Tab-separated table of C-alpha atoms in Angstrom:
chain	number	residue	atom	x	y	z
W	1	MET	CA	2.606	-6.910	18.796
W	2	TYR	CA	-0.111	-5.672	16.454
W	3	ARG	CA	0.627	-2.726	14.180
W	4	ILE	CA	-1.985	0.027	13.860
W	5	SER	CA	-2.286	2.737	11.243
W	6	MET	CA	-4.530	5.774	11.817
W	7	VAL	CA	-5.999	7.849	8.974
W	8	SER	CA	-7.456	11.148	10.173
W	9	LEU	CA	-9.867	13.052	7.934
W	10	GLY	CA	-11.548	16.412	8.321
W	11	CYS	CA	-10.719	19.241	10.669
W	12	SER	CA	-7.956	19.811	13.201
W	13	LYS	CA	-10.428	19.101	16.010
W	14	ASN	CA	-10.891	15.622	14.557
W	15	LEU	CA	-7.121	15.276	14.291
W	16	ILE	CA	-6.810	15.692	18.047
W	17	ASP	CA	-9.313	12.858	18.564
W	18	SER	CA	-7.124	10.705	16.327
W	19	GLU	CA	-4.067	11.611	18.391
W	20	LEU	CA	-5.917	10.770	21.610
W	21	MET	CA	-6.886	7.346	20.259
W	22	MET	CA	-3.316	6.690	19.167
W	23	GLY	CA	-2.109	7.721	22.610
W	24	ILE	CA	-4.449	5.173	24.211
W	25	LEU	CA	-3.329	2.426	21.835
W	26	LYS	CA	0.362	3.199	22.226
W	27	ASN	CA	-0.059	3.006	25.988
W	28	LYS	CA	-1.542	-0.474	25.445
W	29	GLU	CA	1.701	-1.350	23.594
W	30	TYR	CA	0.318	-1.409	20.090
W	31	GLU	CA	2.806	-0.247	17.480
W	32	ILE	CA	1.693	2.856	15.579
W	33	ILE	CA	2.844	2.942	11.928
W	34	GLU	CA	2.102	5.183	8.943
W	35	ASP	CA	2.018	2.569	6.162
W	36	CYS	CA	-1.528	1.199	5.936
W	37	SER	CA	-0.390	-1.643	3.679
W	38	LYS	CA	1.657	-3.092	6.565
W	39	ALA	CA	-0.855	-2.466	9.354
W	40	ASP	CA	-2.764	-5.217	11.122
W	41	ILE	CA	-5.463	-2.751	12.161
W	42	ILE	CA	-6.505	0.332	10.197
W	43	ILE	CA	-8.543	3.033	11.923
W	44	ILE	CA	-10.223	5.750	9.854
W	45	ASN	CA	-11.383	8.771	11.846
W	46	THR	CA	-13.972	10.275	9.529
W	47	CYS	CA	-15.635	13.619	8.861
W	48	GLY	CA	-19.349	13.800	8.141
W	49	PHE	CA	-19.924	17.543	8.121
W	50	ILE	CA	-20.864	18.235	4.486
W	51	ASP	CA	-21.333	16.220	1.294
W	52	LYS	CA	-17.733	16.481	0.094
W	53	ALA	CA	-16.413	15.350	3.468
W	54	LYS	CA	-18.812	12.417	3.559
W	55	GLU	CA	-17.793	11.391	0.062
W	56	GLU	CA	-14.106	11.553	0.977
W	57	SER	CA	-14.725	9.455	4.093
W	58	ILE	CA	-16.617	6.736	2.228
W	59	ASN	CA	-14.060	6.617	-0.585
W	60	THR	CA	-11.262	6.288	1.975
W	61	ILE	CA	-13.057	3.414	3.706
W	62	LEU	CA	-13.497	1.571	0.407
W	63	GLU	CA	-9.928	2.257	-0.703
W	64	LEU	CA	-8.299	1.103	2.532
W	65	SER	CA	-10.555	-1.930	2.833
W	66	GLU	CA	-8.599	-3.396	-0.084
W	67	PHE	CA	-5.702	-3.980	2.316
W	68	LYS	CA	-7.772	-6.750	3.877
W	69	ASP	CA	-6.976	-8.663	0.695
W	70	SER	CA	-3.726	-7.155	-0.548
W	71	GLY	CA	-2.110	-6.186	2.781
W	72	ASN	CA	-1.963	-7.363	6.375
W	73	CYS	CA	-5.199	-5.746	7.570
W	74	LYS	CA	-7.186	-7.951	9.913
W	75	CYS	CA	-9.566	-5.266	11.161
W	76	LEU	CA	-10.921	-2.066	9.624
W	77	ILE	CA	-12.332	0.292	12.257
W	78	VAL	CA	-14.224	3.515	11.507
W	79	SER	CA	-14.788	6.338	13.979
W	80	GLY	CA	-15.704	10.012	13.947
W	81	CYS	CA	-18.572	12.174	12.742
W	82	LEU	CA	-19.602	9.950	9.818
W	83	THR	CA	-20.195	6.984	12.103
W	84	GLN	CA	-21.976	9.113	14.689
W	85	ARG	CA	-24.290	10.353	11.973
W	86	TYR	CA	-24.776	7.220	9.860
W	87	LYS	CA	-24.080	4.219	12.087
W	88	GLU	CA	-26.906	2.042	10.730
W	89	GLU	CA	-26.055	2.805	7.114
W	90	ILE	CA	-22.369	1.974	7.624
W	91	LEU	CA	-23.176	-1.320	9.316
W	92	ASP	CA	-25.718	-2.242	6.633
W	93	GLU	CA	-23.926	-1.040	3.508
W	94	LEU	CA	-20.216	-1.445	4.275
W	95	PRO	CA	-19.563	-5.073	5.270
W	96	GLU	CA	-15.826	-4.356	4.936
W	97	VAL	CA	-15.994	-2.429	8.218
W	98	ASP	CA	-15.344	-4.565	11.310
W	99	ALA	CA	-16.073	-2.007	14.025
W	100	ILE	CA	-17.492	1.496	14.425
W	101	LEU	CA	-17.520	3.923	17.332
W	102	GLY	CA	-19.122	7.261	18.010
W	103	THR	CA	-17.595	10.618	18.844
W	104	GLY	CA	-18.190	10.068	22.550
W	105	ASN	CA	-16.436	6.691	22.650
W	106	ILE	CA	-12.831	7.344	21.713
W	107	GLN	CA	-11.714	6.349	25.227
W	108	GLU	CA	-12.926	2.797	24.430
W	109	ILE	CA	-10.754	2.366	21.344
W	110	SER	CA	-8.446	-0.299	22.842
W	111	GLU	CA	-11.404	-2.433	23.959
W	112	ILE	CA	-12.968	-2.070	20.507
W	113	VAL	CA	-9.721	-3.161	18.832
W	114	GLU	CA	-9.515	-6.204	21.098
W	115	GLU	CA	-13.102	-7.232	20.350
W	116	ALA	CA	-12.635	-6.764	16.603
W	117	LEU	CA	-9.463	-8.900	16.657
W	118	GLU	CA	-11.496	-11.659	18.281
W	119	GLY	CA	-13.759	-11.691	15.228
W	120	ASN	CA	-16.667	-9.710	16.655
W	121	ARG	CA	-18.374	-6.947	14.678
W	122	VAL	CA	-18.472	-4.085	17.145
W	123	ALA	CA	-20.552	-0.897	17.379
W	124	LYS	CA	-19.992	1.380	20.373
W	125	PHE	CA	-22.080	4.518	20.817
W	126	GLY	CA	-22.599	6.406	24.052
W	127	ASP	CA	-23.075	9.926	25.339
W	128	ILE	CA	-21.770	12.511	22.837
W	129	ASN	CA	-21.513	14.945	25.763
W	130	THR	CA	-18.701	12.975	27.372
W	131	ASP	CA	-15.903	15.004	28.966
W	132	TYR	CA	-12.675	15.676	27.084
W	133	GLN	CA	-10.122	12.966	27.869
W	134	GLU	CA	-7.700	15.180	29.800
W	135	ASP	CA	-5.720	12.315	31.320
W	136	ILE	CA	-4.666	10.812	27.963
W	137	LYS	CA	-1.295	11.640	26.434
W	138	ARG	CA	-1.790	12.360	22.742
W	139	GLU	CA	0.424	10.772	20.102
W	140	ILE	CA	1.223	13.903	18.112
W	141	ILE	CA	1.252	13.332	14.332
W	142	THR	CA	1.700	16.950	13.233
W	143	PRO	CA	5.230	18.395	13.081
W	144	MET	CA	6.280	18.922	16.684
W	145	TYR	CA	7.128	22.603	16.274
W	146	SER	CA	3.420	23.421	15.706
W	147	SER	CA	0.694	21.752	17.779
W	148	TYR	CA	-3.049	22.122	18.183
W	149	ILE	CA	-4.777	22.275	21.551
W	150	LYS	CA	-8.535	21.727	21.732
W	151	ILE	CA	-9.879	23.973	24.479
W	152	SER	CA	-13.510	22.845	24.299
W	153	GLU	CA	-15.760	20.319	22.600
W	154	GLY	CA	-19.235	20.647	21.107
W	155	CYS	CA	-21.278	23.717	20.236
W	156	ASP	CA	-24.388	25.535	21.513
W	157	ASN	CA	-24.846	27.928	18.588
W	158	HIS	CA	-27.316	25.827	16.542
W	159	CYS	CA	-26.755	27.543	13.210
W	160	THR	CA	-29.484	26.271	10.898
W	161	TYR	CA	-27.070	24.830	8.312
W	162	CYS	CA	-24.860	22.963	10.805
W	163	ILE	CA	-25.086	19.407	12.140
W	164	ILE	CA	-22.189	19.699	14.618
W	165	PRO	CA	-24.257	19.969	17.854
W	166	LYS	CA	-25.961	16.676	16.960
W	167	LEU	CA	-22.603	14.996	16.316
W	168	ARG	CA	-20.445	16.583	19.025
W	169	GLY	CA	-22.903	17.579	21.725
W	170	LYS	CA	-23.238	20.703	23.826
W	171	TYR	CA	-20.408	23.148	24.483
W	172	ARG	CA	-17.975	21.736	27.061
W	173	SER	CA	-14.848	23.636	28.086
W	174	ARG	CA	-11.728	21.946	29.390
W	175	THR	CA	-10.298	23.115	32.680
W	176	MET	CA	-7.737	25.856	32.345
W	177	ASP	CA	-5.210	23.874	34.372
W	178	SER	CA	-5.385	20.939	31.962
W	179	ILE	CA	-4.841	23.188	28.943
W	180	ILE	CA	-1.848	24.928	30.520
W	181	THR	CA	-0.332	21.601	31.574
W	182	GLU	CA	-0.716	20.223	28.059
W	183	ALA	CA	0.806	23.361	26.563
W	184	LYS	CA	3.829	23.149	28.867
W	185	ASN	CA	4.352	19.481	27.964
W	186	LEU	CA	4.184	20.276	24.257
W	187	VAL	CA	6.694	23.121	24.582
W	188	GLU	CA	9.071	20.869	26.556
W	189	ASN	CA	8.957	18.499	23.575
W	190	GLY	CA	9.783	21.168	21.008
W	191	THR	CA	6.541	22.983	20.198
W	192	LYS	CA	7.021	26.630	19.255
W	193	GLU	CA	3.529	27.423	17.973
W	194	ILE	CA	0.353	26.449	19.820
W	195	ILE	CA	-2.922	26.747	17.916
W	196	LEU	CA	-6.012	26.997	20.091
W	197	ILE	CA	-9.070	25.405	18.512
W	198	ALA	CA	-12.695	24.694	19.356
W	199	GLN	CA	-15.944	24.969	17.497
W	200	ASP	CA	-16.151	28.433	19.084
W	201	THR	CA	-13.054	29.512	21.019
W	202	SER	CA	-14.517	32.832	22.171
W	203	LYS	CA	-17.021	31.060	24.423
W	204	TYR	CA	-14.276	29.203	26.277
W	205	GLY	CA	-15.038	28.877	29.986
W	206	ILE	CA	-18.651	30.059	29.973
W	207	ASP	CA	-19.967	26.634	31.030
W	208	LEU	CA	-17.277	25.922	33.652
W	209	TYR	CA	-16.634	29.345	35.131
W	210	GLY	CA	-19.759	31.319	34.247
W	211	GLU	CA	-17.843	33.824	32.114
W	212	PHE	CA	-15.679	33.977	29.009
W	213	LYS	CA	-12.189	32.930	30.080
W	214	LEU	CA	-10.206	33.027	26.816
W	215	PRO	CA	-8.476	36.335	27.774
W	216	GLU	CA	-7.286	34.840	31.063
W	217	LEU	CA	-6.189	31.625	29.326
W	218	LEU	CA	-4.060	33.687	26.929
W	219	ASP	CA	-2.507	35.522	29.889
W	220	GLU	CA	-1.449	32.202	31.420
W	221	LEU	CA	-0.201	30.625	28.187
W	222	ASN	CA	1.845	33.737	27.457
W	223	LYS	CA	3.935	33.002	30.588
W	224	ILE	CA	5.226	29.653	29.280
W	225	ASP	CA	8.984	29.766	28.707
W	226	GLY	CA	10.049	28.534	25.275
W	227	LEU	CA	6.686	29.115	23.634
W	228	GLU	CA	6.971	31.544	20.728
W	229	TRP	CA	3.547	31.797	19.042
W	230	ILE	CA	-0.040	31.440	20.269
W	231	ARG	CA	-2.585	31.352	17.450
W	232	ILE	CA	-6.368	31.468	17.989
W	233	LEU	CA	-8.873	30.028	15.502
W	234	TYR	CA	-12.653	30.302	15.203
W	235	ILE	CA	-13.606	33.349	17.249
W	236	TYR	CA	-17.290	34.089	16.688
W	237	PRO	CA	-18.024	37.797	16.136
W	238	GLU	CA	-20.837	38.061	18.685
W	239	THR	CA	-18.550	36.998	21.562
W	240	PHE	CA	-15.360	38.781	20.473
W	241	THR	CA	-15.156	40.976	23.558
W	242	ASP	CA	-13.134	44.118	24.278
W	243	GLU	CA	-11.384	42.150	27.018
W	244	LEU	CA	-10.209	39.620	24.429
W	245	ILE	CA	-8.838	42.415	22.244
W	246	LEU	CA	-6.932	43.814	25.221
W	247	SER	CA	-5.527	40.365	26.012
W	248	MET	CA	-4.289	40.011	22.436
W	249	LYS	CA	-2.605	43.398	22.707
W	250	ARG	CA	-0.863	42.852	26.042
W	251	ASN	CA	0.387	39.294	25.425
W	252	GLU	CA	3.310	39.469	23.009
W	253	LYS	CA	3.196	35.756	22.136
W	254	VAL	CA	-0.421	35.944	20.977
W	255	LEU	CA	-0.318	36.387	17.212
W	256	HIS	CA	-2.210	39.274	15.676
W	257	TYR	CA	-4.233	36.849	13.583
W	258	VAL	CA	-7.906	35.997	14.015
W	259	ASP	CA	-10.252	33.628	12.225
W	260	ILE	CA	-13.792	35.042	12.503
W	261	PRO	CA	-16.325	32.843	10.672
W	262	ILE	CA	-19.037	35.341	9.693
W	263	GLN	CA	-20.590	33.128	6.928
W	264	HIS	CA	-22.609	35.995	5.347
W	265	ILE	CA	-23.274	39.703	5.703
W	266	SER	CA	-26.860	40.128	4.498
W	267	ASP	CA	-28.940	40.609	7.644
W	268	ARG	CA	-31.770	38.605	6.094
W	269	ILE	CA	-29.507	35.603	5.410
W	270	LEU	CA	-27.805	35.876	8.803
W	271	LYS	CA	-31.231	35.646	10.424
W	272	LEU	CA	-32.111	32.586	8.333
W	273	MET	CA	-28.800	31.049	9.431
W	274	ASN	CA	-29.689	31.746	13.089
W	275	ARG	CA	-26.475	33.726	13.499
W	276	ASP	CA	-26.632	35.963	16.560
W	277	THR	CA	-25.120	38.976	14.841
W	278	ASP	CA	-25.751	41.460	12.040
W	279	ARG	CA	-23.903	43.519	9.456
W	280	LYS	CA	-23.590	46.588	11.679
W	281	SER	CA	-22.032	44.600	14.541
W	282	ILE	CA	-19.616	42.793	12.223
W	283	ASN	CA	-18.496	46.066	10.630
W	284	GLU	CA	-17.964	47.628	14.050
W	285	LEU	CA	-15.886	44.666	15.216
W	286	ILE	CA	-13.636	44.690	12.141
W	287	ASN	CA	-13.106	48.457	12.387
W	288	LYS	CA	-12.326	48.176	16.105
W	289	LEU	CA	-9.816	45.357	15.547
W	290	ARG	CA	-8.010	47.281	12.830
W	291	LYS	CA	-7.905	50.411	14.970
W	292	GLU	CA	-6.753	48.686	18.162
W	293	ILE	CA	-4.322	46.243	16.488
W	294	PRO	CA	-3.094	47.868	13.255
W	295	ASP	CA	-1.177	44.797	12.038
W	296	ILE	CA	-4.079	42.420	12.661
W	297	ILE	CA	-4.694	39.746	10.033
W	298	ILE	CA	-8.385	38.909	9.715
W	299	ARG	CA	-9.506	35.672	8.130
W	300	THR	CA	-13.129	34.702	7.555
W	301	THR	CA	-15.252	32.052	5.878
W	302	LEU	CA	-18.400	32.599	3.847
W	303	ILE	CA	-21.224	30.395	2.626
W	304	VAL	CA	-22.796	31.188	-0.743
W	305	GLY	CA	-26.007	29.730	-2.115
W	306	PHE	CA	-27.815	29.482	1.203
W	307	PRO	CA	-31.541	28.752	0.652
W	308	GLY	CA	-33.286	31.928	-0.409
W	309	GLU	CA	-30.083	33.870	-1.148
W	310	THR	CA	-31.188	36.336	-3.813
W	311	GLU	CA	-29.061	38.244	-6.300
W	312	LYS	CA	-29.489	41.251	-4.012
W	313	ASP	CA	-28.155	39.287	-1.025
W	314	PHE	CA	-25.212	38.114	-3.110
W	315	ASP	CA	-24.497	41.661	-4.337
W	316	ILE	CA	-24.459	42.828	-0.703
W	317	LEU	CA	-21.885	40.130	0.044
W	318	LYS	CA	-19.752	41.024	-2.990
W	319	ASP	CA	-19.755	44.710	-2.128
W	320	PHE	CA	-18.858	43.909	1.466
W	321	ILE	CA	-15.751	41.844	0.715
W	322	SER	CA	-14.642	44.397	-1.883
W	323	GLU	CA	-14.979	47.127	0.741
W	324	ILE	CA	-13.555	45.299	3.783
W	325	LYS	CA	-10.683	43.559	1.977
W	326	PHE	CA	-10.204	40.586	4.250
W	327	ASP	CA	-6.594	39.471	4.558
W	328	ARG	CA	-7.641	35.826	4.231
W	329	LEU	CA	-10.937	34.446	2.909
W	330	GLY	CA	-12.456	31.031	2.305
W	331	VAL	CA	-15.731	30.545	0.426
W	332	PHE	CA	-17.882	27.412	0.560
W	333	THR	CA	-21.053	26.510	-1.280
W	334	TYR	CA	-24.030	25.688	0.908
W	335	SER	CA	-24.426	21.969	1.520
W	336	LYS	CA	-27.950	20.717	2.207
W	337	GLU	CA	-27.646	18.495	5.257
W	338	GLU	CA	-30.512	16.321	6.426
W	339	ASN	CA	-31.819	16.919	9.934
W	340	THR	CA	-30.861	20.582	9.858
W	341	ALA	CA	-33.318	23.466	9.928
W	342	ALA	CA	-31.884	24.986	6.747
W	343	ALA	CA	-32.637	21.814	4.783
W	344	ARG	CA	-36.335	22.468	5.365
W	345	LEU	CA	-36.209	26.056	4.100
W	346	PRO	CA	-37.794	26.929	0.725
W	347	ASN	CA	-36.028	28.301	-2.359
W	348	HIS	CA	-32.946	26.097	-2.509
W	349	ILE	CA	-30.416	27.182	-5.106
W	350	SER	CA	-28.944	25.025	-7.870
W	351	ASP	CA	-25.427	23.661	-7.525
W	352	GLU	CA	-24.466	25.480	-10.724
W	353	VAL	CA	-25.467	28.896	-9.347
W	354	LYS	CA	-23.813	28.184	-5.990
W	355	GLU	CA	-20.526	27.331	-7.686
W	356	GLU	CA	-20.715	30.385	-9.956
W	357	ARG	CA	-21.121	32.590	-6.884
W	358	ARG	CA	-18.245	30.894	-5.077
W	359	VAL	CA	-15.931	31.388	-8.058
W	360	GLU	CA	-16.970	35.043	-8.396
W	361	LEU	CA	-16.156	35.801	-4.761
W	362	MET	CA	-12.821	34.006	-4.906
W	363	LYS	CA	-11.912	35.958	-8.035
W	364	ILE	CA	-12.505	39.194	-6.122
W	365	GLN	CA	-10.464	37.876	-3.201
W	366	GLU	CA	-7.615	36.814	-5.477
W	367	GLY	CA	-7.189	40.421	-6.580
W	368	ILE	CA	-7.350	41.681	-2.987
W	369	SER	CA	-4.846	39.076	-1.807
W	370	SER	CA	-2.455	39.777	-4.677
W	371	ARG	CA	-2.390	43.490	-3.866
W	372	LEU	CA	-1.863	42.791	-0.148
W	373	CYS	CA	1.011	40.420	-0.949
W	374	LYS	CA	2.670	43.070	-3.131
W	375	LYS	CA	2.407	45.533	-0.231
W	376	SER	CA	4.503	43.136	1.855
W	377	ILE	CA	7.552	43.562	-0.416
W	378	GLY	CA	10.410	45.009	1.618
W	379	ASN	CA	8.919	43.980	4.961
W	380	LYS	CA	10.703	41.646	7.356
W	381	TYR	CA	8.780	38.853	9.093
W	382	ASP	CA	9.560	36.041	11.489
W	383	VAL	CA	9.008	32.891	9.432
W	384	LEU	CA	8.547	29.372	10.784
W	385	ILE	CA	10.475	27.068	8.435
W	386	GLU	CA	8.392	23.976	7.598
W	387	GLU	CA	9.794	22.239	4.538
W	388	TYR	CA	12.859	21.971	2.315
W	389	LEU	CA	12.099	21.967	-1.397
W	390	GLU	CA	15.333	22.047	-3.410
W	391	ASP	CA	18.472	24.059	-4.173
W	392	GLY	CA	18.366	26.284	-1.098
W	393	LEU	CA	14.608	26.859	-1.336
W	394	TYR	CA	12.400	26.333	1.732
W	395	ILE	CA	8.748	26.825	2.658
W	396	GLY	CA	7.616	28.614	5.787
W	397	ARG	CA	4.796	30.621	7.388
W	398	THR	CA	4.520	34.054	8.954
W	399	TYR	CA	2.175	34.988	11.796
W	400	MET	CA	-0.264	35.896	9.020
W	401	ASP	CA	-0.861	32.300	7.957
W	402	SER	CA	-2.369	29.236	9.615
W	403	PRO	CA	-1.096	25.820	8.520
W	404	GLU	CA	-2.946	24.099	5.670
W	405	ILE	CA	-5.476	26.870	5.053
W	406	ASP	CA	-3.504	30.058	4.305
W	407	GLY	CA	-0.534	31.093	2.206
W	408	ILE	CA	3.164	30.286	2.523
W	409	VAL	CA	6.524	31.996	2.175
W	410	TYR	CA	9.108	30.645	-0.262
W	411	VAL	CA	12.422	31.272	1.481
W	412	ASP	CA	15.753	31.408	-0.353
W	413	SER	CA	18.828	30.632	1.714
W	414	ASP	CA	22.491	30.119	0.853
W	415	ARG	CA	22.934	28.011	3.974
W	416	GLU	CA	21.141	25.003	5.377
W	417	LEU	CA	18.135	25.768	7.543
W	418	ASN	CA	16.565	23.621	10.230
W	419	ILE	CA	12.927	22.642	9.933
W	420	GLY	CA	11.049	24.267	12.816
W	421	ASP	CA	13.380	27.257	13.108
W	422	LEU	CA	12.017	30.795	13.370
W	423	LEU	CA	14.007	33.054	11.062
W	424	LYS	CA	13.791	36.665	10.000
W	425	VAL	CA	12.936	36.844	6.287
W	426	LYS	CA	12.859	39.906	4.037
W	427	ILE	CA	10.113	39.764	1.409
W	428	LYS	CA	11.234	40.393	-2.167
W	429	ASP	CA	8.104	39.453	-4.132
W	430	GLY	CA	4.426	38.680	-3.703
W	431	LEU	CA	2.198	36.261	-5.626
W	432	GLU	CA	-1.590	35.877	-5.481
W	433	TYR	CA	-1.561	34.273	-2.035
W	434	ASP	CA	2.105	33.551	-1.247
W	435	LEU	CA	5.284	35.507	-0.560
W	436	ILE	CA	8.916	35.083	-1.637
W	437	GLY	CA	11.814	36.188	0.518
W	438	ASP	CA	15.440	35.815	1.612
W	439	VAL	CA	16.713	34.980	5.073
W	440	PHE	CA	17.624	38.276	6.718
W	441	TYR	CA	19.082	37.045	9.980
W	442	GLU	CA	18.394	34.192	12.327
W	443	PHE	CA	15.674	34.846	14.863
W	444	SER	CA	16.533	33.826	18.390
W	445	LYS	CA	15.670	34.725	21.937
């Protein structure tokens, strides 16, 4: 039996592709292991979205290729967005790689492994608009208490800075039945938190059913016994409907947490980005959310240094985040990506200025976040326990925080806690982005 190790880079959507490939391989009776040094086959599922991601992917390929000499590796296989975008370059410049496959070919992974083991150099690329592999059982590699579900693939937004539609294809929703079935299976195996992801979750269903179906999907998921939390990521502001707000309010398992990637607030820059929204609409949405759901946590991401971003545009952005006071905020510098419309725009900004602007915004956000954390002192929250540190100290998350990207809660306990438990924690201190608390009583239903 051959042993296979999977290394998944990039976003959570890519992680699900890795889990699908592992599910296929496990069904073919390959042994899945974590230690790459002992693996016969190493698969690297890459990200190719921006420069830093591409650099990480290439460095990982070169690093793990050393196991062909120092370990047991017989085949090094590379998949994902980097291969979809740069297949010729990888084949020409990375002789260490034995096989590559595109984003629409993950269902062929077992055949590709077999061909590579026979000594053939394989490249498989097909239709990037292939349907989601609904009949494959994923091999979950995240902690079982918290699991992602991809509700659609691809994107139709065509933002000028983004390459995703060319790598992942058009927007394709999964059937609602398949999502609900997967959610039930995950909960039966111990999942307490389901995180719905897509390039744009708010458009879910428009291609299959002719209307936005995320509110109805939340209604159905909310009925699942044993499920505690439903978290939604990547809701675009222009399709954040009143019906969706009502669904979030009426379904008690749906967390009052939203990730709304606005990217900028200057109307001039939003137009250059081909974003189908404006400052007035974004302000109205945020005000409506905070009025309708008072405990809502709003996260957003911003891009600074977009081509043509003037000091005036940047000042508008600074004033906006100082005024709005987002609960969670991520800031990225613009990355010039070939074959995108933004790459052809005039007035590109130096890396030095882009980084200065990023740091300035994050400094503002650090102050906002610190004050918000201090306001949490004395509050009690349900906390999902994720890790034991030492001497009665644990790490967990509230509804206010997504895994990997947001803050944490340091939890003191004079008794042993179980990883994956939901416990009531009383906050006693707040840091810049994190909270500190004591177990108040055990949460149970």
